[in-house]
C-alpha cells in the first residue's frame, strides 16, 4: 500500500510517499525557518501563505523523486492537528481535494501520533510495549505504547514544552529562532557543570514536566551577569541543556521501570539532540533498557511520519470524512492525543 503523507501544521510544508508504513520512497520538506528567523518565532499568517505557495511543488517533487504518478497512490494521510489552524487548513484542504479527485481514502492524522510513528521508519524498531517521548516545540509527552494504535498518555508538560524552552533560552542569549540546534552547538564549547540550573521533578509519582522555572532561572542568571555575558554564553547553554536532559532522562527511565518496558523511543525535534540521546543511552543501559531514535531528518516535522501513521489508520479502517475539520489543540480531558 502506498500512502501519500502531507504535513503543514507549523513552518514546514512536507510530502512523502511511504510503502506499507515502513519504506520511504520519497520525502520532501520545504522549511520556512529562515523566513521566521527574523521575527524570532513563527508568524502564523506568513506560514499559511507560504504553505499555499509550496504545497503543489512539494507534492510534485515527491512524486518525481519516487518515480510514481498520482494513480499509484492508495490513500492520502494528512495532519489534522494540533497546530496552527491556518497552516493546517492548507494541507488538509489540499489532501481532501486530491483524495476526492482520485477517489481514494483519506485519513486525518494526529501530529503527535505521527511523531510516535516516526520510530517505525527505521530498520531497528522497539518492541511492544515501549515508552515513547514526543519532545517538540509544542509538546513534551510521555506515552506507554502497547500496540501501533494504542497511545496511553503518562505525563506531559504543565507549562512550556521542552523545545519551547530551548527556543526561549536561545532568544535570551541572542541565538534566535529556532533555538534547539543552536543551543546544542554552543553547548559543545561550554562546561555543563559550571552553572547549575534547577531541575524540576514535580511530585514523586508524577510523569509531568515543568520547564518554566529553568527558563526564568536562566533569565535571572543572564540579568545578574550582564558584563561577562559574552564569555559565559557557552556555559549557560551547556548548563541549561544538561538540566533539561537530566529531567527528561529521569522521567523516561522511571516510566520504563514502572511499566516494565525495556525499550524507550524518543521522537520530535528535541530527539535530534545528540547529547540527549547519548546520555539517555548511557543511563538506560544501566537498567538494560534500549533507546531508539529516528534518523535526524525524521525527528523534526516531516510527512513520512504522517504517512506511516496513516497506513495503520487505513488498515484499521479508521478513515476520515470529507466534512471533518482541523483542530488546533488536543481536546481537554482526552488522553492528550484523541482528535
Ligand atoms: O517536532 P518539531 O520539528 O516541531 C514541532 O512539532 O514543534 O520540533 C521543533 C522543536 C523546536 O523547539 C526546536 O528548537 C527543537 O525542536 N529542536 C531541538 C534540536 N533541534 C530541534 N532541541 C534541542 N536540540 C536540538 N538539536
Ligand atoms: Zn512536530
mmCIF file of C-alpha atoms and ligand atoms in Angstrom:
data_model
loop_
_atom_site.group_PDB
_atom_site.id
_atom_site.type_symbol
_atom_site.label_atom_id
_atom_site.label_comp_id
_atom_site.label_asym_id
_atom_site.label_seq_id
_atom_site.Cartn_x
_atom_site.Cartn_y
_atom_site.Cartn_z
ATOM 1 C CA UNK A 1 0.000 0.000 0.000
ATOM 2 C CA UNK A 2 1.412 3.372 -0.996
ATOM 3 C CA UNK A 3 0.356 6.306 1.183
ATOM 4 C CA UNK A 4 0.974 9.957 0.331
ATOM 5 C CA UNK A 5 1.615 11.870 3.556
ATOM 6 C CA UNK A 6 1.159 15.629 3.858
ATOM 7 C CA UNK A 7 2.243 17.831 6.772
ATOM 8 C CA UNK A 8 1.627 21.584 7.177
ATOM 9 C CA UNK A 9 0.945 22.104 10.909
ATOM 10 C CA UNK A 10 3.647 24.703 11.564
ATOM 11 C CA UNK A 11 6.514 26.050 9.457
ATOM 12 C CA UNK A 12 7.330 23.068 7.252
ATOM 13 C CA UNK A 13 5.435 22.103 4.108
ATOM 14 C CA UNK A 14 6.157 18.426 3.641
ATOM 15 C CA UNK A 15 5.059 15.495 1.498
ATOM 16 C CA UNK A 16 6.208 11.885 1.454
ATOM 17 C CA UNK A 17 5.389 8.606 -0.238
ATOM 18 C CA UNK A 18 5.679 5.616 2.075
ATOM 19 C CA UNK A 19 5.179 1.953 1.196
ATOM 20 C CA UNK A 20 3.473 -0.320 3.743
ATOM 21 C CA UNK A 21 4.020 2.177 6.570
ATOM 22 C CA UNK A 22 7.729 1.401 6.580
ATOM 23 C CA UNK A 23 9.687 2.193 3.416
ATOM 24 C CA UNK A 24 10.166 5.827 2.425
ATOM 25 C CA UNK A 25 10.012 6.124 -1.383
ATOM 26 C CA UNK A 26 10.436 9.906 -1.286
ATOM 27 C CA UNK A 27 10.261 12.644 1.339
ATOM 28 C CA UNK A 28 10.383 16.371 0.634
ATOM 29 C CA UNK A 29 10.425 19.115 3.277
ATOM 30 C CA UNK A 30 10.190 22.818 2.399
ATOM 31 C CA UNK A 31 11.234 24.650 5.547
ATOM 32 C CA UNK A 32 10.231 28.245 6.292
ATOM 33 C CA UNK A 33 12.586 28.683 9.262
ATOM 34 C CA UNK A 34 14.760 31.267 7.503
ATOM 35 C CA UNK A 35 11.739 33.489 6.899
ATOM 36 C CA UNK A 36 10.502 33.231 10.501
ATOM 37 C CA UNK A 37 14.027 33.597 11.950
ATOM 38 C CA UNK A 38 13.978 37.375 11.514
ATOM 39 C CA UNK A 39 10.753 37.648 13.561
ATOM 40 C CA UNK A 40 12.093 35.486 16.423
ATOM 41 C CA UNK A 41 9.319 32.903 16.026
ATOM 42 C CA UNK A 42 6.697 31.527 13.648
ATOM 43 C CA UNK A 43 4.288 34.154 12.265
ATOM 44 C CA UNK A 44 1.073 32.176 11.588
ATOM 45 C CA UNK A 45 -0.226 34.309 8.706
ATOM 46 C CA UNK A 46 3.115 34.182 6.882
ATOM 47 C CA UNK A 47 3.284 30.414 7.486
ATOM 48 C CA UNK A 48 -0.148 29.889 5.887
ATOM 49 C CA UNK A 49 0.733 31.950 2.831
ATOM 50 C CA UNK A 50 3.977 30.083 2.342
ATOM 51 C CA UNK A 51 2.192 26.722 2.637
ATOM 52 C CA UNK A 52 -0.166 27.775 -0.178
ATOM 53 C CA UNK A 53 2.809 28.554 -2.424
ATOM 54 C CA UNK A 54 4.713 25.388 -1.538
ATOM 55 C CA UNK A 55 2.127 22.611 -1.355
ATOM 56 C CA UNK A 56 1.755 21.819 -5.089
ATOM 57 C CA UNK A 57 5.501 21.958 -5.956
ATOM 58 C CA UNK A 58 6.349 19.893 -2.857
ATOM 59 C CA UNK A 59 3.867 17.134 -3.777
ATOM 60 C CA UNK A 60 5.020 17.232 -7.429
ATOM 61 C CA UNK A 61 8.667 16.878 -6.370
ATOM 62 C CA UNK A 62 7.794 13.967 -4.066
ATOM 63 C CA UNK A 63 6.105 12.091 -6.928
ATOM 64 C CA UNK A 64 9.019 12.869 -9.221
ATOM 65 C CA UNK A 65 11.615 11.680 -6.665
ATOM 66 C CA UNK A 66 9.709 8.417 -6.134
ATOM 67 C CA UNK A 67 9.130 7.947 -9.876
ATOM 68 C CA UNK A 68 5.405 7.494 -9.234
ATOM 69 C CA UNK A 69 2.257 9.003 -10.691
ATOM 70 C CA UNK A 70 -0.876 10.065 -8.826
ATOM 71 C CA UNK A 71 -2.813 6.967 -9.881
ATOM 72 C CA UNK A 72 -0.332 4.759 -7.996
ATOM 73 C CA UNK A 73 -1.291 6.243 -4.611
ATOM 74 C CA UNK A 74 -3.648 4.134 -2.466
ATOM 75 C CA UNK A 75 -4.503 6.688 0.237
ATOM 76 C CA UNK A 76 -3.742 10.239 1.372
ATOM 77 C CA UNK A 77 -2.775 10.899 5.007
ATOM 78 C CA UNK A 78 -2.638 14.461 6.273
ATOM 79 C CA UNK A 79 -2.002 16.229 9.584
ATOM 80 C CA UNK A 80 -5.320 17.280 11.122
ATOM 81 C CA UNK A 81 -3.932 18.841 14.340
ATOM 82 C CA UNK A 82 -2.655 20.010 16.733
ATOM 83 C CA UNK A 83 -1.007 23.001 15.081
ATOM 84 C CA UNK A 84 -1.686 26.425 13.590
ATOM 85 C CA UNK A 85 -5.226 26.451 12.197
ATOM 86 C CA UNK A 86 -4.448 28.436 9.032
ATOM 87 C CA UNK A 87 -1.388 26.317 8.300
ATOM 88 C CA UNK A 88 -3.225 23.023 8.919
ATOM 89 C CA UNK A 89 -6.087 24.085 6.645
ATOM 90 C CA UNK A 90 -3.806 24.332 3.611
ATOM 91 C CA UNK A 91 -2.581 20.742 3.807
ATOM 92 C CA UNK A 92 -5.935 19.368 4.979
ATOM 93 C CA UNK A 93 -7.967 21.009 2.202
ATOM 94 C CA UNK A 94 -5.389 20.015 -0.403
ATOM 95 C CA UNK A 95 -5.464 16.386 0.793
ATOM 96 C CA UNK A 96 -9.254 16.278 0.779
ATOM 97 C CA UNK A 97 -9.418 17.635 -2.759
ATOM 98 C CA UNK A 98 -6.747 15.225 -4.000
ATOM 99 C CA UNK A 99 -8.392 12.176 -2.378
ATOM 100 C CA UNK A 100 -11.771 13.230 -3.772
ATOM 101 C CA UNK A 101 -10.386 13.728 -7.277
ATOM 102 C CA UNK A 102 -8.512 10.394 -7.222
ATOM 103 C CA UNK A 103 -11.420 8.628 -5.496
ATOM 104 C CA UNK A 104 -9.181 7.188 -2.776
ATOM 105 C CA UNK A 105 -9.407 7.194 1.050
ATOM 106 C CA UNK A 106 -8.022 10.000 3.113
ATOM 107 C CA UNK A 107 -7.116 9.949 6.790
ATOM 108 C CA UNK A 108 -6.610 12.927 9.101
ATOM 109 C CA UNK A 109 -3.647 12.169 11.344
ATOM 110 C CA UNK A 110 -2.882 13.490 14.818
ATOM 111 C CA UNK A 111 0.525 15.176 14.536
ATOM 112 C CA UNK A 112 1.708 13.628 17.829
ATOM 113 C CA UNK A 113 0.758 10.138 16.673
ATOM 114 C CA UNK A 114 2.782 10.961 13.575
ATOM 115 C CA UNK A 115 5.872 11.735 15.681
ATOM 116 C CA UNK A 116 5.385 8.480 17.649
ATOM 117 C CA UNK A 117 5.177 6.563 14.347
ATOM 118 C CA UNK A 118 8.422 8.087 13.046
ATOM 119 C CA UNK A 119 10.175 5.388 15.083
ATOM 120 C CA UNK A 120 8.799 2.649 12.770
ATOM 121 C CA UNK A 121 10.551 4.152 9.727
ATOM 122 C CA UNK A 122 13.809 2.588 10.868
ATOM 123 C CA UNK A 123 15.317 -0.864 10.360
ATOM 124 C CA UNK A 124 15.672 -1.268 14.085
ATOM 125 C CA UNK A 125 12.385 -0.687 15.944
ATOM 126 C CA UNK A 126 11.335 -1.008 19.607
ATOM 127 C CA UNK A 127 9.345 -3.990 20.866
ATOM 128 C CA UNK A 128 5.864 -3.540 22.337
ATOM 129 C CA UNK A 129 5.199 -2.356 24.918
ATOM 130 C CA UNK A 130 7.582 0.580 24.973
ATOM 131 C CA UNK A 131 7.816 4.119 26.338
ATOM 132 C CA UNK A 132 7.691 6.941 23.807
ATOM 133 C CA UNK A 133 8.639 10.575 24.318
ATOM 134 C CA UNK A 134 7.356 13.233 21.942
ATOM 135 C CA UNK A 135 9.550 16.270 22.594
ATOM 136 C CA UNK A 136 8.871 19.147 20.236
ATOM 137 C CA UNK A 137 8.271 22.882 20.154
ATOM 138 C CA UNK A 138 4.718 22.449 21.433
ATOM 139 C CA UNK A 139 4.694 19.201 23.412
ATOM 140 C CA UNK A 140 6.605 17.142 25.952
ATOM 141 C CA UNK A 141 4.539 13.979 26.298
ATOM 142 C CA UNK A 142 5.411 10.536 27.647
ATOM 143 C CA UNK A 143 3.314 7.651 26.273
ATOM 144 C CA UNK A 144 3.006 3.977 27.065
ATOM 145 C CA UNK A 145 2.598 2.229 23.702
ATOM 146 C CA UNK A 146 1.388 -1.369 23.680
ATOM 147 C CA UNK A 147 0.245 -1.622 20.040
ATOM 148 C CA UNK A 148 0.504 0.521 16.886
ATOM 149 C CA UNK A 149 -2.924 2.004 17.611
ATOM 150 C CA UNK A 150 -2.822 2.462 21.350
ATOM 151 C CA UNK A 151 -1.207 5.527 22.899
ATOM 152 C CA UNK A 152 -1.573 5.919 26.647
ATOM 153 C CA UNK A 153 -0.521 9.341 27.947
ATOM 154 C CA UNK A 154 1.509 9.027 31.161
ATOM 155 C CA UNK A 155 2.700 12.605 31.566
ATOM 156 C CA UNK A 156 3.040 15.950 29.836
ATOM 157 C CA UNK A 157 4.373 19.426 30.441
ATOM 158 C CA UNK A 158 2.345 21.684 32.693
ATOM 159 C CA UNK A 159 3.764 24.851 31.127
ATOM 160 C CA UNK A 160 6.468 25.250 28.457
ATOM 161 C CA UNK A 161 7.358 22.424 26.086
ATOM 162 C CA UNK A 162 10.996 21.374 26.166
ATOM 163 C CA UNK A 163 11.641 22.619 22.604
ATOM 164 C CA UNK A 164 9.967 25.896 23.533
ATOM 165 C CA UNK A 165 12.370 26.235 26.494
ATOM 166 C CA UNK A 166 15.324 25.689 24.114
ATOM 167 C CA UNK A 167 13.880 28.333 21.777
ATOM 168 C CA UNK A 168 13.310 30.864 24.583
ATOM 169 C CA UNK A 169 16.781 30.431 26.100
ATOM 170 C CA UNK A 170 18.247 30.708 22.613
ATOM 171 C CA UNK A 171 16.475 34.031 22.176
ATOM 172 C CA UNK A 172 17.734 35.241 25.584
ATOM 173 C CA UNK A 173 21.352 34.645 24.636
ATOM 174 C CA UNK A 174 20.893 36.128 21.198
ATOM 175 C CA UNK A 175 20.877 32.986 19.042
ATOM 176 C CA UNK A 176 17.313 33.462 17.800
ATOM 177 C CA UNK A 177 14.717 31.022 16.444
ATOM 178 C CA UNK A 178 14.743 28.019 16.156
ATOM 179 C CA UNK A 179 16.978 27.527 19.165
ATOM 180 C CA UNK A 180 17.458 23.819 19.776
ATOM 181 C CA UNK A 181 20.295 23.059 17.403
ATOM 182 C CA UNK A 182 21.938 26.463 18.069
ATOM 183 C CA UNK A 183 21.987 25.803 21.830
ATOM 184 C CA UNK A 184 23.340 22.294 21.275
ATOM 185 C CA UNK A 185 26.150 23.632 19.098
ATOM 186 C CA UNK A 186 27.116 26.386 21.549
ATOM 187 C CA UNK A 187 26.911 23.934 24.484
ATOM 188 C CA UNK A 188 29.733 21.896 22.898
ATOM 189 C CA UNK A 189 32.077 24.794 23.745
ATOM 190 C CA UNK A 190 30.812 25.105 27.330
ATOM 191 C CA UNK A 191 31.124 23.257 30.616
ATOM 192 C CA UNK A 192 27.780 21.734 31.741
ATOM 193 C CA UNK A 193 28.856 21.638 35.387
ATOM 194 C CA UNK A 194 29.942 25.291 35.619
ATOM 195 C CA UNK A 195 26.440 26.736 36.182
ATOM 196 C CA UNK A 196 23.878 24.545 37.922
ATOM 197 C CA UNK A 197 20.329 25.383 36.845
ATOM 198 C CA UNK A 198 17.377 23.891 38.773
ATOM 199 C CA UNK A 199 15.885 20.510 37.819
ATOM 200 C CA UNK A 200 12.117 20.409 38.360
ATOM 201 C CA UNK A 201 10.887 16.877 39.064
ATOM 202 C CA UNK A 202 7.425 17.761 40.494
ATOM 203 C CA UNK A 203 5.632 15.178 42.687
ATOM 204 C CA UNK A 204 7.395 11.869 43.305
ATOM 205 C CA UNK A 205 4.965 9.756 41.260
ATOM 206 C CA UNK A 206 4.343 12.275 38.506
ATOM 207 C CA UNK A 207 5.469 11.879 34.906
ATOM 208 C CA UNK A 208 4.597 15.511 34.179
ATOM 209 C CA UNK A 209 7.166 18.180 33.385
ATOM 210 C CA UNK A 210 7.624 21.874 34.105
ATOM 211 C CA UNK A 211 10.208 23.895 32.210
ATOM 212 C CA UNK A 212 9.150 27.454 33.011
ATOM 213 C CA UNK A 213 11.272 27.545 36.214
ATOM 214 C CA UNK A 214 14.536 26.806 34.450
ATOM 215 C CA UNK A 215 13.739 29.389 31.810
ATOM 216 C CA UNK A 216 13.239 32.093 34.477
ATOM 217 C CA UNK A 217 16.367 30.919 36.253
ATOM 218 C CA UNK A 218 18.432 31.339 33.066
ATOM 219 C CA UNK A 219 16.975 34.823 32.600
ATOM 220 C CA UNK A 220 17.874 35.791 36.194
ATOM 221 C CA UNK A 221 21.408 34.464 35.685
ATOM 222 C CA UNK A 222 21.791 36.487 32.481
ATOM 223 C CA UNK A 223 20.497 39.664 34.135
ATOM 224 C CA UNK A 224 22.912 39.392 37.036
ATOM 225 C CA UNK A 225 25.947 38.595 34.872
ATOM 226 C CA UNK A 226 25.482 41.129 32.075
ATOM 227 C CA UNK A 227 29.070 42.396 31.984
ATOM 228 C CA UNK A 228 30.601 38.899 31.439
ATOM 229 C CA UNK A 229 27.714 37.534 29.386
ATOM 230 C CA UNK A 230 29.579 37.031 26.121
ATOM 231 C CA UNK A 231 32.152 34.699 27.640
ATOM 232 C CA UNK A 232 29.545 32.883 29.770
ATOM 233 C CA UNK A 233 27.190 32.011 26.913
ATOM 234 C CA UNK A 234 28.640 28.540 26.144
ATOM 235 C CA UNK A 235 28.440 27.570 29.841
ATOM 236 C CA UNK A 236 24.874 28.876 30.086
ATOM 237 C CA UNK A 237 23.882 26.807 27.020
ATOM 238 C CA UNK A 238 25.631 23.703 28.369
ATOM 239 C CA UNK A 239 24.243 24.113 31.904
ATOM 240 C CA UNK A 240 20.695 24.684 30.641
ATOM 241 C CA UNK A 241 20.838 21.761 28.215
ATOM 242 C CA UNK A 242 22.222 19.412 30.882
ATOM 243 C CA UNK A 243 19.494 20.333 33.402
ATOM 244 C CA UNK A 244 16.692 19.767 30.886
ATOM 245 C CA UNK A 245 18.191 16.493 29.668
ATOM 246 C CA UNK A 246 18.572 15.211 33.244
ATOM 247 C CA UNK A 247 14.853 15.727 33.918
ATOM 248 C CA UNK A 248 13.817 14.014 30.670
ATOM 249 C CA UNK A 249 16.100 11.047 31.370
ATOM 250 C CA UNK A 250 14.909 10.679 34.970
ATOM 251 C CA UNK A 251 11.232 10.561 33.944
ATOM 252 C CA UNK A 252 11.769 8.270 30.954
ATOM 253 C CA UNK A 253 13.683 5.661 32.924
ATOM 254 C CA UNK A 254 11.163 5.877 35.784
ATOM 255 C CA UNK A 255 8.297 5.353 33.297
ATOM 256 C CA UNK A 256 10.089 2.347 31.835
ATOM 257 C CA UNK A 257 10.708 0.760 35.230
ATOM 258 C CA UNK A 258 7.111 1.358 36.339
ATOM 259 C CA UNK A 259 5.620 -0.259 33.215
ATOM 260 C CA UNK A 260 8.354 -2.912 32.943
ATOM 261 C CA UNK A 261 9.256 -1.839 29.426
ATOM 262 C CA UNK A 262 12.733 -2.462 28.130
ATOM 263 C CA UNK A 263 12.635 -0.004 25.214
ATOM 264 C CA UNK A 264 12.411 3.788 25.040
ATOM 265 C CA UNK A 265 11.748 5.721 21.802
ATOM 266 C CA UNK A 266 12.463 9.446 21.645
ATOM 267 C CA UNK A 267 10.847 11.477 18.847
ATOM 268 C CA UNK A 268 10.155 15.105 17.895
ATOM 269 C CA UNK A 269 12.570 17.936 17.162
ATOM 270 C CA UNK A 270 14.358 17.667 20.529
ATOM 271 C CA UNK A 271 15.161 13.985 19.855
ATOM 272 C CA UNK A 272 17.638 15.317 17.260
ATOM 273 C CA UNK A 273 19.770 16.484 20.194
ATOM 274 C CA UNK A 274 22.737 14.143 20.184
ATOM 275 C CA UNK A 275 23.867 14.979 23.727
ATOM 276 C CA UNK A 276 20.402 13.929 24.947
ATOM 277 C CA UNK A 277 20.468 10.647 23.023
ATOM 278 C CA UNK A 278 23.998 9.806 24.178
ATOM 279 C CA UNK A 279 23.348 10.483 27.866
ATOM 280 C CA UNK A 280 19.958 8.729 27.814
ATOM 281 C CA UNK A 281 21.514 5.659 26.160
ATOM 282 C CA UNK A 282 24.285 5.567 28.783
ATOM 283 C CA UNK A 283 21.887 5.892 31.732
ATOM 284 C CA UNK A 284 19.309 3.468 30.262
ATOM 285 C CA UNK A 285 21.993 0.828 29.685
ATOM 286 C CA UNK A 286 22.476 0.662 33.469
ATOM 287 C CA UNK A 287 18.932 -0.798 33.627
ATOM 288 C CA UNK A 288 19.287 -2.917 30.425
ATOM 289 C CA UNK A 289 16.932 -0.512 28.646
ATOM 290 C CA UNK A 290 17.456 0.158 24.908
ATOM 291 C CA UNK A 291 16.986 3.591 23.378
ATOM 292 C CA UNK A 292 15.623 4.198 19.861
ATOM 293 C CA UNK A 293 15.673 7.434 17.899
ATOM 294 C CA UNK A 294 14.588 8.136 14.288
ATOM 295 C CA UNK A 295 17.194 9.467 11.841
ATOM 296 C CA UNK A 296 17.697 13.220 12.347
ATOM 297 C CA UNK A 297 15.678 14.057 9.212
ATOM 298 C CA UNK A 298 12.635 12.354 10.771
ATOM 299 C CA UNK A 299 12.911 13.931 14.249
ATOM 300 C CA UNK A 300 11.638 17.328 13.118
ATOM 301 C CA UNK A 301 8.368 17.778 11.266
ATOM 302 C CA UNK A 302 8.078 15.631 8.139
ATOM 303 C CA UNK A 303 5.373 13.896 6.136
ATOM 304 C CA UNK A 304 6.821 10.361 6.179
ATOM 305 C CA UNK A 305 5.728 10.002 9.824
ATOM 306 C CA UNK A 306 2.223 11.172 8.843
ATOM 307 C CA UNK A 307 2.105 8.572 6.060
ATOM 308 C CA UNK A 308 3.326 5.892 8.499
ATOM 309 C CA UNK A 309 0.531 6.673 10.959
ATOM 310 C CA UNK A 310 -1.917 6.977 8.035
ATOM 311 C CA UNK A 311 -1.009 3.454 6.948
ATOM 312 C CA UNK A 312 -2.019 1.925 10.300
ATOM 313 C CA UNK A 313 -5.234 4.006 10.329
ATOM 314 C CA UNK A 314 -6.162 2.787 6.838
ATOM 315 C CA UNK A 315 -5.507 -0.795 7.956
ATOM 316 C CA UNK A 316 -7.823 -0.195 10.926
ATOM 317 C CA UNK A 317 -10.388 1.344 8.518
ATOM 318 C CA UNK A 318 -10.135 4.482 10.635
ATOM 319 C CA UNK A 319 -10.980 6.777 7.688
ATOM 320 C CA UNK A 320 -11.781 10.478 7.852
ATOM 321 C CA UNK A 321 -14.782 12.166 6.293
ATOM 322 C CA UNK A 322 -14.817 14.989 3.809
ATOM 323 C CA UNK A 323 -16.688 17.184 6.331
ATOM 324 C CA UNK A 324 -14.059 16.659 9.077
ATOM 325 C CA UNK A 325 -12.221 19.784 10.187
ATOM 326 C CA UNK A 326 -8.741 20.575 11.524
ATOM 327 C CA UNK A 327 -8.118 21.218 15.250
ATOM 328 C CA UNK A 328 -5.529 23.440 16.947
ATOM 329 C CA UNK A 329 -5.215 21.583 20.272
ATOM 330 C CA UNK A 330 -5.858 18.110 21.575
ATOM 331 C CA UNK A 331 -9.211 18.028 23.323
ATOM 332 C CA UNK A 332 -9.061 18.805 27.053
ATOM 333 C CA UNK A 333 -9.735 15.731 29.153
ATOM 334 C CA UNK A 334 -8.731 13.354 26.363
ATOM 335 C CA UNK A 335 -5.703 11.113 26.609
ATOM 336 C CA UNK A 336 -3.901 14.026 25.024
ATOM 337 C CA UNK A 337 -3.943 12.530 21.582
ATOM 338 C CA UNK A 338 -7.566 11.866 20.582
ATOM 339 C CA UNK A 339 -8.962 14.262 17.997
HETATM 340 O O1 LIG B 1 8.967 18.397 16.122
HETATM 341 P P1 LIG B 1 9.362 19.764 15.695
HETATM 342 O O2 LIG B 1 10.187 19.921 14.445
HETATM 343 O O3 LIG B 1 8.136 20.706 15.530
HETATM 344 C C1 LIG B 1 7.037 20.712 16.407
HETATM 345 O O4 LIG B 1 6.136 19.856 16.238
HETATM 346 O O5 LIG B 1 7.089 21.569 17.320
HETATM 347 O O6 LIG B 1 10.174 20.385 16.938
HETATM 348 C C2 LIG B 1 10.725 21.662 16.887
HETATM 349 C C3 LIG B 1 11.447 21.928 18.195
HETATM 350 C C4 LIG B 1 11.959 23.358 18.310
HETATM 351 O O7 LIG B 1 11.556 23.889 19.559
HETATM 352 C C5 LIG B 1 13.471 23.200 18.214
HETATM 353 O O8 LIG B 1 14.185 24.184 18.929
HETATM 354 C C6 LIG B 1 13.675 21.825 18.810
HETATM 355 O O9 LIG B 1 12.591 21.064 18.328
HETATM 356 N N1 LIG B 1 14.956 21.238 18.383
HETATM 357 C C7 LIG B 1 15.952 20.899 19.237
HETATM 358 C C8 LIG B 1 17.027 20.438 18.432
HETATM 359 N N2 LIG B 1 16.645 20.513 17.119
HETATM 360 C C9 LIG B 1 15.366 20.998 17.115
HETATM 361 N N3 LIG B 1 16.022 20.963 20.568
HETATM 362 C C10 LIG B 1 17.172 20.566 21.152
HETATM 363 N N4 LIG B 1 18.258 20.145 20.458
HETATM 364 C C11 LIG B 1 18.235 20.055 19.108
HETATM 365 N N5 LIG B 1 19.297 19.634 18.428
HETATM 366 ZN ZN1 LIG B 2 6.130 18.217 15.319
#
